[in-house]
mmCIF file of C-alpha atoms in Angstrom:
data_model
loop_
_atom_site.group_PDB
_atom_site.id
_atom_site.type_symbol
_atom_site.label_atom_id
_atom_site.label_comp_id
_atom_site.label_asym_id
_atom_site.label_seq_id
_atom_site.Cartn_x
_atom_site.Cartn_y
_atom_site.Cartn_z
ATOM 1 C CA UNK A 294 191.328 197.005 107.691
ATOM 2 C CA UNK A 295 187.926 199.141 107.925
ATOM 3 C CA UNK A 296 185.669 197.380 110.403
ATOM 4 C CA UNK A 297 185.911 193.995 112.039
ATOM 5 C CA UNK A 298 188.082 191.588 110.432
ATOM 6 C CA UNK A 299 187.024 188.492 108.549
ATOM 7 C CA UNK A 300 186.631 185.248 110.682
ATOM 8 C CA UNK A 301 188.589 182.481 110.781
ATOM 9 C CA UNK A 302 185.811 180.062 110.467
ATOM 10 C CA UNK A 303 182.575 180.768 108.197
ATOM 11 C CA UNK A 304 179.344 181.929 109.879
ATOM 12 C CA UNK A 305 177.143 179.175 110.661
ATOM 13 C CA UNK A 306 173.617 179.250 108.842
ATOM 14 C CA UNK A 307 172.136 180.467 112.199
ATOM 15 C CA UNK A 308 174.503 183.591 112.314
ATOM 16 C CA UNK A 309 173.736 184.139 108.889
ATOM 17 C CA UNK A 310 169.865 184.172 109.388
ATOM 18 C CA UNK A 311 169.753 186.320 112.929
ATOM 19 C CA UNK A 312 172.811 188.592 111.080
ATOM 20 C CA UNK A 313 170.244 189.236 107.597
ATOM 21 C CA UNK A 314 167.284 189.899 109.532
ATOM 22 C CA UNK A 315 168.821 192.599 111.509
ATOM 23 C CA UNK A 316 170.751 193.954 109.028
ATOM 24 C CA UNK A 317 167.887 194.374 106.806
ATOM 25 C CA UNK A 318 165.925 196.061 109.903
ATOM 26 C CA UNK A 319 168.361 198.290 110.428
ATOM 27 C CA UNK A 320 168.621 199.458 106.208
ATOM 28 C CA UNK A 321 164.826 199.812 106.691
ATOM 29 C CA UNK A 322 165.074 202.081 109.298
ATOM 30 C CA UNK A 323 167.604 204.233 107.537
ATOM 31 C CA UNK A 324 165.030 204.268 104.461
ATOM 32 C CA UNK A 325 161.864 203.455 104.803
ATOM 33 C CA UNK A 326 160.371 207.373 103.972
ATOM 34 C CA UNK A 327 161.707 206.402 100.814
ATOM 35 C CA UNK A 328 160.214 203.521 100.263
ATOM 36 C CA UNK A 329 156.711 205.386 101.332
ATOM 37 C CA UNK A 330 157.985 207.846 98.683
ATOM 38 C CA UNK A 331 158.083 205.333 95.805
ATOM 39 C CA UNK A 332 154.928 203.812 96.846
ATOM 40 C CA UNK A 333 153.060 207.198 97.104
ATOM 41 C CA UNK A 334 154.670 207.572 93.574
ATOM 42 C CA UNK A 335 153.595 204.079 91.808
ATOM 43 C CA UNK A 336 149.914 204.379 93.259
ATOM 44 C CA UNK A 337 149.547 207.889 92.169
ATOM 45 C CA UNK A 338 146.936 208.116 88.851
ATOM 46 C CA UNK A 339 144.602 204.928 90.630
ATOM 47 C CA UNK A 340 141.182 205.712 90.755
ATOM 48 C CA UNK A 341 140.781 204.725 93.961
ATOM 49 C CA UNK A 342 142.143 207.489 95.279
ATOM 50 C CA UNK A 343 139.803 209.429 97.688
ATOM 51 C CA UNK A 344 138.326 213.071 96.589
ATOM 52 C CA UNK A 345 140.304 214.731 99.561
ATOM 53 C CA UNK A 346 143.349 213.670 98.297
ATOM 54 C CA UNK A 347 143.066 213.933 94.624
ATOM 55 C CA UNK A 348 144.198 217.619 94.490
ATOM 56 C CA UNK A 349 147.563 216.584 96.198
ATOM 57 C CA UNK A 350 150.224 215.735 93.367
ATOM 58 C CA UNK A 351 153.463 214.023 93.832
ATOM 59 C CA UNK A 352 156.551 215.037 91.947
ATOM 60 C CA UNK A 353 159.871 213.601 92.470
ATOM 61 C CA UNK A 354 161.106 211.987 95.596
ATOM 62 C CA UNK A 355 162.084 214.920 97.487
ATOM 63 C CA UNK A 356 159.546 216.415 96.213
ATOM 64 C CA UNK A 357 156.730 213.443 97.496
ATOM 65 C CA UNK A 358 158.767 213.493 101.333
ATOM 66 C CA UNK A 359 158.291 217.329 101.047
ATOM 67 C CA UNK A 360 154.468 217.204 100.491
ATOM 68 C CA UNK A 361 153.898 214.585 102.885
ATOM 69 C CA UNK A 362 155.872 216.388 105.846
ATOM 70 C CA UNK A 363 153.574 219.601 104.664
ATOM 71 C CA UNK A 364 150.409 217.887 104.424
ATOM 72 C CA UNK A 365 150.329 214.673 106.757
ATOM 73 C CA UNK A 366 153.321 215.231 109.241
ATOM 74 C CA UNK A 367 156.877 213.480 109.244
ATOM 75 C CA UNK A 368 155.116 210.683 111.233
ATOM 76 C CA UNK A 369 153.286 209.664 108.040
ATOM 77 C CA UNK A 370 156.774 209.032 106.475
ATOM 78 C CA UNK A 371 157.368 206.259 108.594
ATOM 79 C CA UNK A 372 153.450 204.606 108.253
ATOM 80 C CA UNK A 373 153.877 200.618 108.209
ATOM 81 C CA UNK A 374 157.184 200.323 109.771
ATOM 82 C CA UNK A 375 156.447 197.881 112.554
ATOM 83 C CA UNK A 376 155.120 195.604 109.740
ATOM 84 C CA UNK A 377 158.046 196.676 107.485
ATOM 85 C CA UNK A 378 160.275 195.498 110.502
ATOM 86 C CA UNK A 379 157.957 192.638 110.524
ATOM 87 C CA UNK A 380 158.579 191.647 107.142
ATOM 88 C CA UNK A 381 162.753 192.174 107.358
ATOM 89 C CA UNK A 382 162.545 190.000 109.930
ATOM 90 C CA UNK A 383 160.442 186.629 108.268
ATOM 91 C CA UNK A 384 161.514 187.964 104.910
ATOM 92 C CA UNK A 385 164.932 188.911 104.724
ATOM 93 C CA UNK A 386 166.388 186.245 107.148
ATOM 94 C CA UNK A 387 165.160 183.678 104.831
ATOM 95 C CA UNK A 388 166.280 185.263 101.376
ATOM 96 C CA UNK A 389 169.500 186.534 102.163
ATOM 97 C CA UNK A 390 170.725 184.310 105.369
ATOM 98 C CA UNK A 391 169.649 180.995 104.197
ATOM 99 C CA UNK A 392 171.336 181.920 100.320
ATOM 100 C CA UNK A 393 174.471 180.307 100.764
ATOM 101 C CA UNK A 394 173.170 177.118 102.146
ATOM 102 C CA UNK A 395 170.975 176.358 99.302
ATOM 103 C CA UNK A 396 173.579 177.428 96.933
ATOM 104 C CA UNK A 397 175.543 174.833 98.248
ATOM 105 C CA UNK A 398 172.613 172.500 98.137
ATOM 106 C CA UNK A 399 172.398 173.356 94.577
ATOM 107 C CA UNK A 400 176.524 173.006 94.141
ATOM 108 C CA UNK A 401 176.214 169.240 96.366
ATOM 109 C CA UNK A 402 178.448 171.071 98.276
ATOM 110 C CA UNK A 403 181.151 172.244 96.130
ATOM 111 C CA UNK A 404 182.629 176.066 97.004
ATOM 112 C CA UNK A 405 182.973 177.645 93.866
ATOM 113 C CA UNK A 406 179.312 177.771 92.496
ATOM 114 C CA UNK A 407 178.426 178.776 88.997
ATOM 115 C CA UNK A 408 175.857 181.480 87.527
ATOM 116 C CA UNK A 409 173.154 179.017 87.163
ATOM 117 C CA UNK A 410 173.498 177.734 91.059
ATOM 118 C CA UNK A 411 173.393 181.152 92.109
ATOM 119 C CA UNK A 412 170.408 181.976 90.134
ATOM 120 C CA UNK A 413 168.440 178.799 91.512
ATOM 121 C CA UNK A 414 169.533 179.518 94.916
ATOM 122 C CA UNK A 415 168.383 183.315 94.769
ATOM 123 C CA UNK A 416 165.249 182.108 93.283
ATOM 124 C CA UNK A 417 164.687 179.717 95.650
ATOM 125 C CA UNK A 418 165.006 181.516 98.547
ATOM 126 C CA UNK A 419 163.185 184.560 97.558
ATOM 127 C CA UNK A 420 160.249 182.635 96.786
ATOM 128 C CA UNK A 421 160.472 180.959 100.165
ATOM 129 C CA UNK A 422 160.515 183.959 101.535
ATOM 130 C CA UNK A 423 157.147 185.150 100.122
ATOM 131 C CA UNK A 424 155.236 182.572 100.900
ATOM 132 C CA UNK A 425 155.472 183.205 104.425
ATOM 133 C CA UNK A 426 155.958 186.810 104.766
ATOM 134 C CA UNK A 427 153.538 187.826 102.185
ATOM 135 C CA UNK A 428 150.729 189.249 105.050
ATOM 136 C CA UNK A 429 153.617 192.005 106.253
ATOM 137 C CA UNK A 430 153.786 193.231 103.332
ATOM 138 C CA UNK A 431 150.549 193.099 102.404
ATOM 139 C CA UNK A 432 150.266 195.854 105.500
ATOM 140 C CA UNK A 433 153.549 197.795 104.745
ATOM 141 C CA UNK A 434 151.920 198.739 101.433
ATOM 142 C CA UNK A 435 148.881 199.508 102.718
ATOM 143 C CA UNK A 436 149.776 201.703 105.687
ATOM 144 C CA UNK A 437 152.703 203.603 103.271
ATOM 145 C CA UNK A 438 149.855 204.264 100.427
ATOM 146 C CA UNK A 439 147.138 205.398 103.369
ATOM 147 C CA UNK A 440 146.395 209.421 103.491
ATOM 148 C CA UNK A 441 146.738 210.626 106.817
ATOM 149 C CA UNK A 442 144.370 213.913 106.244
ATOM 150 C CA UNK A 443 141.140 215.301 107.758
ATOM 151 C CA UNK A 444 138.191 214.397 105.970
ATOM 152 C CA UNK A 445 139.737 210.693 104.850
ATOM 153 C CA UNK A 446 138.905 207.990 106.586
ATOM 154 C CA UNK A 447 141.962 205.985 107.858
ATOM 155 C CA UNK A 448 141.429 202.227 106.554
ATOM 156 C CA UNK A 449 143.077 200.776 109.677
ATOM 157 C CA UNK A 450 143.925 202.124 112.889
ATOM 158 C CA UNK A 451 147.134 199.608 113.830
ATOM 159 C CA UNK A 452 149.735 197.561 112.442
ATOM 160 C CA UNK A 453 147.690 194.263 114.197
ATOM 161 C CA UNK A 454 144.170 196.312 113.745
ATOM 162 C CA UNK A 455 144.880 195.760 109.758
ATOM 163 C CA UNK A 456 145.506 192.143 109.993
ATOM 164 C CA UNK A 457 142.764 191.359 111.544
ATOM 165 C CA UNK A 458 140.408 193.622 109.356
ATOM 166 C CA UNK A 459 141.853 192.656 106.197
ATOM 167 C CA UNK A 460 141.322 188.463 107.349
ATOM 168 C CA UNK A 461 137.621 189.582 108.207
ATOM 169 C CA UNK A 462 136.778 191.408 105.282
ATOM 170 C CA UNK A 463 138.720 189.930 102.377
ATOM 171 C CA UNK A 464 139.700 186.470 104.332
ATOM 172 C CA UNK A 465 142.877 185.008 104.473
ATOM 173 C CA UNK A 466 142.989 185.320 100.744
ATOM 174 C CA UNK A 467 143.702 189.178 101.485
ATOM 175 C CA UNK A 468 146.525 188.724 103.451
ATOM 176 C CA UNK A 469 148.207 187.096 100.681
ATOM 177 C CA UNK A 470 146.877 189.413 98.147
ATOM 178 C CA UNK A 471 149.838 189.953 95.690
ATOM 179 C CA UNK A 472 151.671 186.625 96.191
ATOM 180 C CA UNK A 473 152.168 185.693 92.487
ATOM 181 C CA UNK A 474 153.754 189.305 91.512
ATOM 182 C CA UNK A 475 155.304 189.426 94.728
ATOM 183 C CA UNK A 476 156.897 185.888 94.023
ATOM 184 C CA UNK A 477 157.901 186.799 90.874
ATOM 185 C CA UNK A 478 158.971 190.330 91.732
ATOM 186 C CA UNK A 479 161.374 188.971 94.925
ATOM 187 C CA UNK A 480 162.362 185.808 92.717
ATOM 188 C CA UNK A 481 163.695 188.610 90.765
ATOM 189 C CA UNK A 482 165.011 191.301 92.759
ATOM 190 C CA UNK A 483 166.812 188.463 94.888
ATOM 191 C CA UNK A 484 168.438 186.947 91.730
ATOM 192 C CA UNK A 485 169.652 190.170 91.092
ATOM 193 C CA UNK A 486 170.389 191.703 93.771
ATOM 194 C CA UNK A 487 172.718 188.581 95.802
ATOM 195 C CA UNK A 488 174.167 187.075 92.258
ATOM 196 C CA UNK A 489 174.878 190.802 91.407
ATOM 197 C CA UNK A 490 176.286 191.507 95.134
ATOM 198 C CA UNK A 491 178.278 187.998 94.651
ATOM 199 C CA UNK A 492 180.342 188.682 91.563
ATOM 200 C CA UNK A 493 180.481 191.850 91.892
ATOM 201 C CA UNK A 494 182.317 191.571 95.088
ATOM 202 C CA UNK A 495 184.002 188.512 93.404
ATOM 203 C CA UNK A 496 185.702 190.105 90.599
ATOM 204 C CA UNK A 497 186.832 193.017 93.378
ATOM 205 C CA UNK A 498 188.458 190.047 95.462
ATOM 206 C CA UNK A 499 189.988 188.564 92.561
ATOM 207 C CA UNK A 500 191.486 191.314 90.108
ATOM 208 C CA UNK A 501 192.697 192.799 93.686
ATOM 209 C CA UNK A 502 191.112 196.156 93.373
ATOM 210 C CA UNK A 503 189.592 196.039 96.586
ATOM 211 C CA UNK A 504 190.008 193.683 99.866
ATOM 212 C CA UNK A 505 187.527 191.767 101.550
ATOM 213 C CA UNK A 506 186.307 194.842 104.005
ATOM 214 C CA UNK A 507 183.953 197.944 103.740
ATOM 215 C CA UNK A 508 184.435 199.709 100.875
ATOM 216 C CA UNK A 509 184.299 196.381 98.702
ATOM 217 C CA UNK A 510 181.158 195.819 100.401
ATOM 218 C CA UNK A 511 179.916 199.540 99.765
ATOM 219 C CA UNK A 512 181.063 199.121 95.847
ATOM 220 C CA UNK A 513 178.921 195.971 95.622
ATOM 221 C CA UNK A 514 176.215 196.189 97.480
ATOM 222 C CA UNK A 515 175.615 199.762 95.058
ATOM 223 C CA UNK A 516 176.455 197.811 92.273
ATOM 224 C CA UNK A 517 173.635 195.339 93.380
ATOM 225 C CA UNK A 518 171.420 197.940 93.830
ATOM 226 C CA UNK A 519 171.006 199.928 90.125
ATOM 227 C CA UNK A 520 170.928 196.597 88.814
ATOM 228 C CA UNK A 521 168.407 195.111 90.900
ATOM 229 C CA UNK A 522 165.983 198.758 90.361
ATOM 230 C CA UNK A 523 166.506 197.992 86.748
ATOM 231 C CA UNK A 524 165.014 194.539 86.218
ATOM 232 C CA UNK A 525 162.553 194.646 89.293
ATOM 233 C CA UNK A 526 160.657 197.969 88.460
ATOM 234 C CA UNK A 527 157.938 197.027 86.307
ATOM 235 C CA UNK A 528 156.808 193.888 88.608
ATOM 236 C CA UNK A 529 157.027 196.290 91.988
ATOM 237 C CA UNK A 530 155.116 198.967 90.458
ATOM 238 C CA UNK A 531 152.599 196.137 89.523
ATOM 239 C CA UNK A 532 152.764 194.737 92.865
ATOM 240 C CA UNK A 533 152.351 197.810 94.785
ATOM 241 C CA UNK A 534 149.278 198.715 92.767
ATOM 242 C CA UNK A 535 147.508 195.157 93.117
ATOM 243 C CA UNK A 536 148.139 194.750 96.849
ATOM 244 C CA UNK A 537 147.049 197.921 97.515
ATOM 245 C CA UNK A 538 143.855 197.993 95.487
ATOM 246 C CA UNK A 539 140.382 197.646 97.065
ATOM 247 C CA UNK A 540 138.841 194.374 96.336
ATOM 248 C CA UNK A 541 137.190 194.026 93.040
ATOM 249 C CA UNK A 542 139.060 197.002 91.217
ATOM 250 C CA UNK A 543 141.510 194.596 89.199
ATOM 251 C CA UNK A 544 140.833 191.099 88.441
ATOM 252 C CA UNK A 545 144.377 189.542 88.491
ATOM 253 C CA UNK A 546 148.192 190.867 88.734
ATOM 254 C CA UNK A 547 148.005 190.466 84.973
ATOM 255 C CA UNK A 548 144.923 192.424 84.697
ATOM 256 C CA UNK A 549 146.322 195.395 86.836
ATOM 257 C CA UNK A 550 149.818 195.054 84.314
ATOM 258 C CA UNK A 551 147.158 195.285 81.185
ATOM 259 C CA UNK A 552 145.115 198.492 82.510
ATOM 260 C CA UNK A 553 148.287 200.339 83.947
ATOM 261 C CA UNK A 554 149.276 199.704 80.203
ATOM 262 C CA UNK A 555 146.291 200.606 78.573
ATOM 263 C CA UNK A 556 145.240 203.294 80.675
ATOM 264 C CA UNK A 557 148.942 205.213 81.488
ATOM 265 C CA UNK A 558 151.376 203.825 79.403
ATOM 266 C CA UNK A 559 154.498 202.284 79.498
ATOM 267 C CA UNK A 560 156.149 204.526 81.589
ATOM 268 C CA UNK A 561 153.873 203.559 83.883
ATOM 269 C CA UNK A 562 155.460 200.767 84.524
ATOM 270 C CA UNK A 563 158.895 202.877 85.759
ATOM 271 C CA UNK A 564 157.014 204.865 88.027
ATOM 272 C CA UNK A 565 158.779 206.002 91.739
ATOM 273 C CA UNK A 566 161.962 204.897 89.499
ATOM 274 C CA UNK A 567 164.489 206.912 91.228
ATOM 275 C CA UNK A 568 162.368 206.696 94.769
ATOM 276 C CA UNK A 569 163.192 202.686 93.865
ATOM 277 C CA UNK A 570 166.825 203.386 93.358
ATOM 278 C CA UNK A 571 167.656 205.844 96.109
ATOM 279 C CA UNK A 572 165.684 203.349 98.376
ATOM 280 C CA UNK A 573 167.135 199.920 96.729
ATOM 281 C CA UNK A 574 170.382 201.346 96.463
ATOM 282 C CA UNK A 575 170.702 203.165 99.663
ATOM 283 C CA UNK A 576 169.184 199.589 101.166
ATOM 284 C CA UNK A 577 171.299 197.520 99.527
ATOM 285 C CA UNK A 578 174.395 199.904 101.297
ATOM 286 C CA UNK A 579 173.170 200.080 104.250
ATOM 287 C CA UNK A 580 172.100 196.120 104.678
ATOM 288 C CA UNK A 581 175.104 194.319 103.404
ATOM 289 C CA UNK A 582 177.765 196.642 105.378
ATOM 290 C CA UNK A 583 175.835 195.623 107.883
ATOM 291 C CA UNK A 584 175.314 192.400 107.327
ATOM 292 C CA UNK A 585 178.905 191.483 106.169
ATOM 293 C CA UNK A 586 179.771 193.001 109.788
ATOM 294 C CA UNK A 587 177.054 191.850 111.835
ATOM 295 C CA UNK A 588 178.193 188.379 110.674
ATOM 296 C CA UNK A 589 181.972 188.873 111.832
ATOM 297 C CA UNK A 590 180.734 190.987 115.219
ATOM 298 C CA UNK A 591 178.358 187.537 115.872
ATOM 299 C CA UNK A 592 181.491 185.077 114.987
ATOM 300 C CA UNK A 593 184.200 186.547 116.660
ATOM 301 C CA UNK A 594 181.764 187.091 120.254
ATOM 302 C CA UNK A 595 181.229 183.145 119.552
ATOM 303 C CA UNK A 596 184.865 182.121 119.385
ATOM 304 C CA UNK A 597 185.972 184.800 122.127
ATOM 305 C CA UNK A 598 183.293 182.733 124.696
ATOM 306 C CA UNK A 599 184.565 179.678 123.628
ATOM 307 C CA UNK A 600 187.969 180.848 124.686
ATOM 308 C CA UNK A 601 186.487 181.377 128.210
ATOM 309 C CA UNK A 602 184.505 178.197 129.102
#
């Protein structure tokens, strides 16, 4: 058996919700200059984009981490993580830890759930999520896509210092800025990514190929990963590039999906592609190994004080 072993009695909603939260802190940690890569990546061609740092061209994910160590300093790899954190905290608790419990909502209690429950469920929490985490994101985008140079003016000088300035100059509108590709984009990638995680992980347990420990986590939580950078590309890209646009520049989600269109292409739509998968992937690793453990660690202290009172 490769880590701790499964518990005797299922986690409790509340273990599940502290356990996803961390877990997904902890993935961020691991890859967030990633996910500043594949934002650097999807913004890259917007007009918005000061003089100072038009000359600097990204290519590749290694290739963006490189030119931001050479040009801005490590540091700027890691711009937005307290509101990343932030967010994982709020966003991830909700969508992943609370999953089962509205699956069995959706189920009226009933174990074995089928593809549609899951898909509700996944839906449902994601867009739960969303809704109130929407401002933290909102900032991680902002603070990953910001150009840390001389001669460019930094639009916000702290995590809580862009909060405030983006409710002052855009009102609380602006701190939800996004929602509607964001809802759509997380109703998506959590579909995928937990139904994909579930019966992937399912089939292992079943056709006995794997059992219930690390490595069948590691196999699905990469299978969840591809699948998830697959479907949820396009609406990211879209999502990055409307939350992060100046007010005024696009009209509507929509709008900023029709000029990305009309203006770069299609492939457009696919840019920071394998940024999103080395990210999503090496996320989705790195969160449910921990999760799946986290959950155990937190049951098994439980039962061992409960042996001691």
């Amino acid at each position: 058996m490769v880590g701790f072993k499964p518990s005797d009695l299922p986690p409790t909603p509340g273990v599940k919700f502290l356990s996803a939260g961390t877990a997904a802190c902890i993935a961020d940690l691991f890859t967030f200059p990633l996910d500043t890569a594949k934002v650097r990546l999807q913004i890259q061609g917007e007009s918005s984009v000061s003089g100072a740092a038009k000359g600097i061209r990204y290519k590749g994910v290694f290739g963006t981490i490189s030119t931001i160590v050479k040009t801005e300093g490590p540091r700027s790899l890691y711009n937005g993580l307290v509101a990343g954190l932030q967010r994982q905290m709020s966003f991830a608790s909700i969508r992943i830890g609370l999953y089962d419990t509205v699956k069995l909502f959706y189920t009226n209690g009933k174990d074995k759930a089928g593809i549609g429950s899951r898909i509700l469920a996944g839906c449902t929490t994601g867009a739960m999520a969303v809704t109130i985490a929407q401002p933290t994101d909102v900032v991680k985008v902002r603070f990953q896509a910001q150009i840390n140079l001389h001669g460019v003016k930094r639009r916000y000088n702290g995590t809580f210092d862009a909060y405030k300035t983006i409710a002052k100059e855009e009102g609380m509108r602006g701190l939800w800025k996004g929602t509607l590709p964001n809802v759509t984009r997380n109703a998506i990638v959590n579909c995928t990514e937990l139904v994909t995680y579930d019966l992937i992980k399912e089939a292992l347990l079943q056709h006995k190929l794997l059992t219930d420990n690390l490595p069948c986590h590691f196999v699905s939580a990469f299978g969840a990963g591809f699948c998830t950078t697959v479907i949820a590309s396009p609406v990211d890209v879209v999502k990055t590039r409307y939350m992060n646009s100046p007010p005024g520049q696009y009209k509507s989600a929509i709008n900023c999906a029709w000029t990305m269109l009309t203006k770069e292409g299609p492939t457009a739509f696919y840019k920071g592609f394998v940024p999103s998968f080395l990210r999503l992937g090496s996320w989705n690793v790195v969160m449910f190994v921990s999760y799946e453990q986290l959950k155990r660690a937190m049951m098994m202290t439980k039962h061992n004080l409960a042996l001691t009172e």
